[in-house]
Amino acid sequence: MSCRILIVEDEIFVATEIEQIVSEMGHSPVAIAADKKAALRHASEAELALVDLNLRDGPTGIEIGKILAQTHGVSVIFLTANPGQVASGVPGTIGVVSKPVTERDLREIVEFAAARRAEADAKPPRRLRLFDWSGGSLAT
């Protein structure tokens, strides 16, 4: 269940660490994007995206996630220090994880998203707050 993963993160050290971990897991990092323009340039190449909310061009992560999910069919998980910004959910996206994220958390999140994408049964990781896909609100 290897996925092509887009990393949308403007802190380069965080982004390269994520890139290294997903590579070690056998996935293919598509690109690191620090802003909306770069993220959308790689949208058609990605199957899964890990998206921060506040990027180099401002708080564009929610809009990026929405476009990736709804227009390009990308599975989107938000990784952010500000999970309250997506408290009501983002239609079409999977959920949100509060930063900081450990390597174990990241591995569990990526495994879950890849399994969901492959339509396999998967239990959501403890730290992942799922959105209710029907209405965009948080699932309980």
mmCIF file with all atom_site columns, C-alpha atoms in Angstrom:
data_model
loop_
_atom_site.group_PDB
_atom_site.id
_atom_site.type_symbol
_atom_site.label_atom_id
_atom_site.label_alt_id
_atom_site.label_comp_id
_atom_site.label_asym_id
_atom_site.label_entity_id
_atom_site.label_seq_id
_atom_site.pdbx_PDB_ins_code
_atom_site.Cartn_x
_atom_site.Cartn_y
_atom_site.Cartn_z
_atom_site.occupancy
_atom_site.B_iso_or_equiv
_atom_site.pdbx_formal_charge
_atom_site.auth_seq_id
_atom_site.auth_comp_id
_atom_site.auth_asym_id
_atom_site.auth_atom_id
_atom_site.pdbx_PDB_model_num
ATOM 1   C CA . MET A 1 1   ? 0.000   0.000  0.000  1.00 0.00 ? 1   MET A CA 1
ATOM 2   C CA . SER A 1 2   ? 2.553   2.561  -1.073 1.00 0.00 ? 2   SER A CA 1
ATOM 3   C CA . CYS A 1 3   ? 1.293   6.120  -1.577 1.00 0.00 ? 3   CYS A CA 1
ATOM 4   C CA . ARG A 1 4   ? 2.579   9.228  -3.292 1.00 0.00 ? 4   ARG A CA 1
ATOM 5   C CA . ILE A 1 5   ? 2.658   11.818 -0.522 1.00 0.00 ? 5   ILE A CA 1
ATOM 6   C CA . LEU A 1 6   ? 2.695   15.604 -0.782 1.00 0.00 ? 6   LEU A CA 1
ATOM 7   C CA . ILE A 1 7   ? 4.114   17.397 2.257  1.00 0.00 ? 7   ILE A CA 1
ATOM 8   C CA . VAL A 1 8   ? 2.677   20.896 2.663  1.00 0.00 ? 8   VAL A CA 1
ATOM 9   C CA . GLU A 1 9   ? 4.835   22.474 5.361  1.00 0.00 ? 9   GLU A CA 1
ATOM 10  C CA . ASP A 1 10  ? 6.865   25.707 5.404  1.00 0.00 ? 10  ASP A CA 1
ATOM 11  C CA . GLU A 1 11  ? 9.257   24.759 8.215  1.00 0.00 ? 11  GLU A CA 1
ATOM 12  C CA . ILE A 1 12  ? 11.955  22.989 6.203  1.00 0.00 ? 12  ILE A CA 1
ATOM 13  C CA . PHE A 1 13  ? 13.358  20.959 9.101  1.00 0.00 ? 13  PHE A CA 1
ATOM 14  C CA . VAL A 1 14  ? 9.894   19.604 9.940  1.00 0.00 ? 14  VAL A CA 1
ATOM 15  C CA . ALA A 1 15  ? 9.172   18.957 6.257  1.00 0.00 ? 15  ALA A CA 1
ATOM 16  C CA . THR A 1 16  ? 12.421  17.069 5.609  1.00 0.00 ? 16  THR A CA 1
ATOM 17  C CA . GLU A 1 17  ? 11.906  14.950 8.728  1.00 0.00 ? 17  GLU A CA 1
ATOM 18  C CA . ILE A 1 18  ? 8.413   14.007 7.513  1.00 0.00 ? 18  ILE A CA 1
ATOM 19  C CA . GLU A 1 19  ? 9.844   13.293 4.066  1.00 0.00 ? 19  GLU A CA 1
ATOM 20  C CA . GLN A 1 20  ? 12.493  10.989 5.525  1.00 0.00 ? 20  GLN A CA 1
ATOM 21  C CA . ILE A 1 21  ? 9.982   9.063  7.653  1.00 0.00 ? 21  ILE A CA 1
ATOM 22  C CA . VAL A 1 22  ? 7.493   8.496  4.821  1.00 0.00 ? 22  VAL A CA 1
ATOM 23  C CA . SER A 1 23  ? 10.365  7.383  2.564  1.00 0.00 ? 23  SER A CA 1
ATOM 24  C CA . GLU A 1 24  ? 11.527  4.901  5.208  1.00 0.00 ? 24  GLU A CA 1
ATOM 25  C CA . MET A 1 25  ? 7.957   3.573  5.324  1.00 0.00 ? 25  MET A CA 1
ATOM 26  C CA . GLY A 1 26  ? 8.126   2.760  1.613  1.00 0.00 ? 26  GLY A CA 1
ATOM 27  C CA . HIS A 1 27  ? 6.046   5.678  0.376  1.00 0.00 ? 27  HIS A CA 1
ATOM 28  C CA . SER A 1 28  ? 7.078   8.146  -2.324 1.00 0.00 ? 28  SER A CA 1
ATOM 29  C CA . PRO A 1 29  ? 7.311   11.791 -1.289 1.00 0.00 ? 29  PRO A CA 1
ATOM 30  C CA . VAL A 1 30  ? 6.059   13.836 -4.247 1.00 0.00 ? 30  VAL A CA 1
ATOM 31  C CA . ALA A 1 31  ? 7.331   17.212 -3.050 1.00 0.00 ? 31  ALA A CA 1
ATOM 32  C CA . ILE A 1 32  ? 7.645   19.587 -0.152 1.00 0.00 ? 32  ILE A CA 1
ATOM 33  C CA . ALA A 1 33  ? 5.446   22.638 -0.688 1.00 0.00 ? 33  ALA A CA 1
ATOM 34  C CA . ALA A 1 34  ? 5.775   25.726 1.510  1.00 0.00 ? 34  ALA A CA 1
ATOM 35  C CA . ASP A 1 35  ? 2.794   27.623 0.051  1.00 0.00 ? 35  ASP A CA 1
ATOM 36  C CA . LYS A 1 36  ? -0.446  27.273 -1.904 1.00 0.00 ? 36  LYS A CA 1
ATOM 37  C CA . LYS A 1 37  ? 1.115   27.782 -5.343 1.00 0.00 ? 37  LYS A CA 1
ATOM 38  C CA . ALA A 1 38  ? 3.685   25.011 -4.815 1.00 0.00 ? 38  ALA A CA 1
ATOM 39  C CA . ALA A 1 39  ? 1.135   22.654 -3.261 1.00 0.00 ? 39  ALA A CA 1
ATOM 40  C CA . LEU A 1 40  ? -1.299  23.006 -6.153 1.00 0.00 ? 40  LEU A CA 1
ATOM 41  C CA . ARG A 1 41  ? 1.500   22.603 -8.690 1.00 0.00 ? 41  ARG A CA 1
ATOM 42  C CA . HIS A 1 42  ? 2.020   19.049 -7.347 1.00 0.00 ? 42  HIS A CA 1
ATOM 43  C CA . ALA A 1 43  ? -1.633  18.221 -6.635 1.00 0.00 ? 43  ALA A CA 1
ATOM 44  C CA . SER A 1 44  ? -2.123  15.854 -9.565 1.00 0.00 ? 44  SER A CA 1
ATOM 45  C CA . GLU A 1 45  ? 0.892   13.770 -8.513 1.00 0.00 ? 45  GLU A CA 1
ATOM 46  C CA . ALA A 1 46  ? -0.288  13.104 -4.940 1.00 0.00 ? 46  ALA A CA 1
ATOM 47  C CA . GLU A 1 47  ? -2.542  10.467 -3.414 1.00 0.00 ? 47  GLU A CA 1
ATOM 48  C CA . LEU A 1 48  ? -2.094  11.629 0.185  1.00 0.00 ? 48  LEU A CA 1
ATOM 49  C CA . ALA A 1 49  ? -1.218  15.069 1.556  1.00 0.00 ? 49  ALA A CA 1
ATOM 50  C CA . LEU A 1 50  ? -0.030  16.086 5.010  1.00 0.00 ? 50  LEU A CA 1
ATOM 51  C CA . VAL A 1 51  ? -0.975  19.756 5.256  1.00 0.00 ? 51  VAL A CA 1
ATOM 52  C CA . ASP A 1 52  ? 0.000   22.418 7.801  1.00 0.00 ? 52  ASP A CA 1
ATOM 53  C CA . LEU A 1 53  ? -2.484  25.275 8.156  1.00 0.00 ? 53  LEU A CA 1
ATOM 54  C CA . ASN A 1 54  ? -0.205  28.296 8.433  1.00 0.00 ? 54  ASN A CA 1
ATOM 55  C CA . LEU A 1 55  ? 2.271   28.428 5.587  1.00 0.00 ? 55  LEU A CA 1
ATOM 56  C CA . ARG A 1 56  ? 4.714   30.846 3.990  1.00 0.00 ? 56  ARG A CA 1
ATOM 57  C CA . ASP A 1 57  ? 1.846   32.654 2.253  1.00 0.00 ? 57  ASP A CA 1
ATOM 58  C CA . GLY A 1 58  ? -0.337  32.811 5.387  1.00 0.00 ? 58  GLY A CA 1
ATOM 59  C CA . PRO A 1 59  ? -3.198  30.631 6.689  1.00 0.00 ? 59  PRO A CA 1
ATOM 60  C CA . THR A 1 60  ? -3.820  28.925 3.330  1.00 0.00 ? 60  THR A CA 1
ATOM 61  C CA . GLY A 1 61  ? -3.725  25.300 4.519  1.00 0.00 ? 61  GLY A CA 1
ATOM 62  C CA . ILE A 1 62  ? -7.488  24.900 4.856  1.00 0.00 ? 62  ILE A CA 1
ATOM 63  C CA . GLU A 1 63  ? -8.069  26.114 1.302  1.00 0.00 ? 63  GLU A CA 1
ATOM 64  C CA . ILE A 1 64  ? -5.233  23.898 0.009  1.00 0.00 ? 64  ILE A CA 1
ATOM 65  C CA . GLY A 1 65  ? -6.682  20.863 1.779  1.00 0.00 ? 65  GLY A CA 1
ATOM 66  C CA . LYS A 1 66  ? -10.135 21.542 0.388  1.00 0.00 ? 66  LYS A CA 1
ATOM 67  C CA . ILE A 1 67  ? -8.842  21.888 -3.190 1.00 0.00 ? 67  ILE A CA 1
ATOM 68  C CA . LEU A 1 68  ? -6.613  18.810 -2.938 1.00 0.00 ? 68  LEU A CA 1
ATOM 69  C CA . ALA A 1 69  ? -9.465  16.678 -1.581 1.00 0.00 ? 69  ALA A CA 1
ATOM 70  C CA . GLN A 1 70  ? -12.403 17.958 -3.602 1.00 0.00 ? 70  GLN A CA 1
ATOM 71  C CA . THR A 1 71  ? -10.758 18.712 -6.952 1.00 0.00 ? 71  THR A CA 1
ATOM 72  C CA . HIS A 1 72  ? -7.883  16.219 -7.085 1.00 0.00 ? 72  HIS A CA 1
ATOM 73  C CA . GLY A 1 73  ? -9.182  13.319 -4.963 1.00 0.00 ? 73  GLY A CA 1
ATOM 74  C CA . VAL A 1 74  ? -6.224  13.503 -2.581 1.00 0.00 ? 74  VAL A CA 1
ATOM 75  C CA . SER A 1 75  ? -6.594  12.070 0.937  1.00 0.00 ? 75  SER A CA 1
ATOM 76  C CA . VAL A 1 76  ? -5.769  15.002 3.248  1.00 0.00 ? 76  VAL A CA 1
ATOM 77  C CA . ILE A 1 77  ? -4.711  15.062 6.887  1.00 0.00 ? 77  ILE A CA 1
ATOM 78  C CA . PHE A 1 78  ? -3.905  18.355 8.573  1.00 0.00 ? 78  PHE A CA 1
ATOM 79  C CA . LEU A 1 79  ? -0.857  18.539 10.873 1.00 0.00 ? 79  LEU A CA 1
ATOM 80  C CA . THR A 1 80  ? -0.995  21.785 12.819 1.00 0.00 ? 80  THR A CA 1
ATOM 81  C CA . ALA A 1 81  ? -0.173  23.495 16.080 1.00 0.00 ? 81  ALA A CA 1
ATOM 82  C CA . ASN A 1 82  ? -3.566  25.229 15.729 1.00 0.00 ? 82  ASN A CA 1
ATOM 83  C CA . PRO A 1 83  ? -6.186  22.443 15.431 1.00 0.00 ? 83  PRO A CA 1
ATOM 84  C CA . GLY A 1 84  ? -8.899  24.855 16.569 1.00 0.00 ? 84  GLY A CA 1
ATOM 85  C CA . GLN A 1 85  ? -8.690  26.489 13.133 1.00 0.00 ? 85  GLN A CA 1
ATOM 86  C CA . VAL A 1 86  ? -10.315 23.373 11.643 1.00 0.00 ? 86  VAL A CA 1
ATOM 87  C CA . ALA A 1 87  ? -12.507 22.506 14.624 1.00 0.00 ? 87  ALA A CA 1
ATOM 88  C CA . SER A 1 88  ? -15.621 22.341 12.461 1.00 0.00 ? 88  SER A CA 1
ATOM 89  C CA . GLY A 1 89  ? -13.880 20.133 9.890  1.00 0.00 ? 89  GLY A CA 1
ATOM 90  C CA . VAL A 1 90  ? -13.031 20.621 6.242  1.00 0.00 ? 90  VAL A CA 1
ATOM 91  C CA . PRO A 1 91  ? -15.306 18.853 3.740  1.00 0.00 ? 91  PRO A CA 1
ATOM 92  C CA . GLY A 1 92  ? -13.590 16.013 1.900  1.00 0.00 ? 92  GLY A CA 1
ATOM 93  C CA . THR A 1 93  ? -10.596 15.783 4.238  1.00 0.00 ? 93  THR A CA 1
ATOM 94  C CA . ILE A 1 94  ? -9.863  13.026 6.766  1.00 0.00 ? 94  ILE A CA 1
ATOM 95  C CA . GLY A 1 95  ? -8.950  14.840 9.967  1.00 0.00 ? 95  GLY A CA 1
ATOM 96  C CA . VAL A 1 96  ? -6.415  16.785 12.001 1.00 0.00 ? 96  VAL A CA 1
ATOM 97  C CA . VAL A 1 97  ? -3.471  16.005 14.272 1.00 0.00 ? 97  VAL A CA 1
ATOM 98  C CA . SER A 1 98  ? -2.081  18.511 16.728 1.00 0.00 ? 98  SER A CA 1
ATOM 99  C CA . LYS A 1 99  ? 1.646   19.281 16.485 1.00 0.00 ? 99  LYS A CA 1
ATOM 100 C CA . PRO A 1 100 ? 4.156   18.393 17.693 1.00 0.00 ? 100 PRO A CA 1
ATOM 101 C CA . VAL A 1 101 ? 3.877   14.952 16.093 1.00 0.00 ? 101 VAL A CA 1
ATOM 102 C CA . THR A 1 102 ? 6.172   12.100 17.093 1.00 0.00 ? 102 THR A CA 1
ATOM 103 C CA . GLU A 1 103 ? 7.646   9.719  14.542 1.00 0.00 ? 103 GLU A CA 1
ATOM 104 C CA . ARG A 1 104 ? 5.340   6.984  15.848 1.00 0.00 ? 104 ARG A CA 1
ATOM 105 C CA . ASP A 1 105 ? 2.289   9.277  15.476 1.00 0.00 ? 105 ASP A CA 1
ATOM 106 C CA . LEU A 1 106 ? 3.300   10.150 11.928 1.00 0.00 ? 106 LEU A CA 1
ATOM 107 C CA . ARG A 1 107 ? 3.789   6.504  10.989 1.00 0.00 ? 107 ARG A CA 1
ATOM 108 C CA . GLU A 1 108 ? 0.368   5.574  12.412 1.00 0.00 ? 108 GLU A CA 1
ATOM 109 C CA . ILE A 1 109 ? -1.335  8.486  10.645 1.00 0.00 ? 109 ILE A CA 1
ATOM 110 C CA . VAL A 1 110 ? 0.216   7.668  7.269  1.00 0.00 ? 110 VAL A CA 1
ATOM 111 C CA . GLU A 1 111 ? -0.558  3.940  7.645  1.00 0.00 ? 111 GLU A CA 1
ATOM 112 C CA . PHE A 1 112 ? -4.180  4.762  8.496  1.00 0.00 ? 112 PHE A CA 1
ATOM 113 C CA . ALA A 1 113 ? -4.606  7.164  5.561  1.00 0.00 ? 113 ALA A CA 1
ATOM 114 C CA . ALA A 1 114 ? -2.976  4.705  3.132  1.00 0.00 ? 114 ALA A CA 1
ATOM 115 C CA . ALA A 1 115 ? -5.246  1.888  4.361  1.00 0.00 ? 115 ALA A CA 1
ATOM 116 C CA . ARG A 1 116 ? -8.348  4.097  4.037  1.00 0.00 ? 116 ARG A CA 1
ATOM 117 C CA . ARG A 1 117 ? -7.272  5.053  0.538  1.00 0.00 ? 117 ARG A CA 1
ATOM 118 C CA . ALA A 1 118 ? -6.950  1.347  -0.345 1.00 0.00 ? 118 ALA A CA 1
ATOM 119 C CA . GLU A 1 119 ? -10.404 0.814  1.205  1.00 0.00 ? 119 GLU A CA 1
ATOM 120 C CA . ALA A 1 120 ? -8.933  -1.521 3.808  1.00 0.00 ? 120 ALA A CA 1
ATOM 121 C CA . ASP A 1 121 ? -10.199 -1.655 7.374  1.00 0.00 ? 121 ASP A CA 1
ATOM 122 C CA . ALA A 1 122 ? -8.103  0.527  9.620  1.00 0.00 ? 122 ALA A CA 1
ATOM 123 C CA . LYS A 1 123 ? -8.437  1.820  13.146 1.00 0.00 ? 123 LYS A CA 1
ATOM 124 C CA . PRO A 1 124 ? -7.729  5.549  13.408 1.00 0.00 ? 124 PRO A CA 1
ATOM 125 C CA . PRO A 1 125 ? -4.660  6.477  15.457 1.00 0.00 ? 125 PRO A CA 1
ATOM 126 C CA . ARG A 1 126 ? -5.296  7.835  18.940 1.00 0.00 ? 126 ARG A CA 1
ATOM 127 C CA . ARG A 1 127 ? -4.046  11.350 18.097 1.00 0.00 ? 127 ARG A CA 1
ATOM 128 C CA . LEU A 1 128 ? -6.031  11.734 14.860 1.00 0.00 ? 128 LEU A CA 1
ATOM 129 C CA . ARG A 1 129 ? -9.281  13.694 15.217 1.00 0.00 ? 129 ARG A CA 1
ATOM 130 C CA . LEU A 1 130 ? -11.482 12.446 12.390 1.00 0.00 ? 130 LEU A CA 1
ATOM 131 C CA . PHE A 1 131 ? -13.879 14.708 10.540 1.00 0.00 ? 131 PHE A CA 1
ATOM 132 C CA . ASP A 1 132 ? -17.395 13.498 9.843  1.00 0.00 ? 132 ASP A CA 1
ATOM 133 C CA . TRP A 1 133 ? -17.224 13.165 6.058  1.00 0.00 ? 133 TRP A CA 1
ATOM 134 C CA . SER A 1 134 ? -20.928 13.688 5.544  1.00 0.00 ? 134 SER A CA 1
ATOM 135 C CA . GLY A 1 135 ? -21.110 17.083 7.209  1.00 0.00 ? 135 GLY A CA 1
ATOM 136 C CA . GLY A 1 136 ? -17.516 18.144 7.696  1.00 0.00 ? 136 GLY A CA 1
ATOM 137 C CA . SER A 1 137 ? -17.766 18.268 11.485 1.00 0.00 ? 137 SER A CA 1
ATOM 138 C CA . LEU A 1 138 ? -15.633 16.317 13.912 1.00 0.00 ? 138 LEU A CA 1
ATOM 139 C CA . ALA A 1 139 ? -16.641 12.730 14.449 1.00 0.00 ? 139 ALA A CA 1
ATOM 140 C CA . THR A 1 140 ? -16.951 11.534 18.020 1.00 0.00 ? 140 THR A CA 1
#
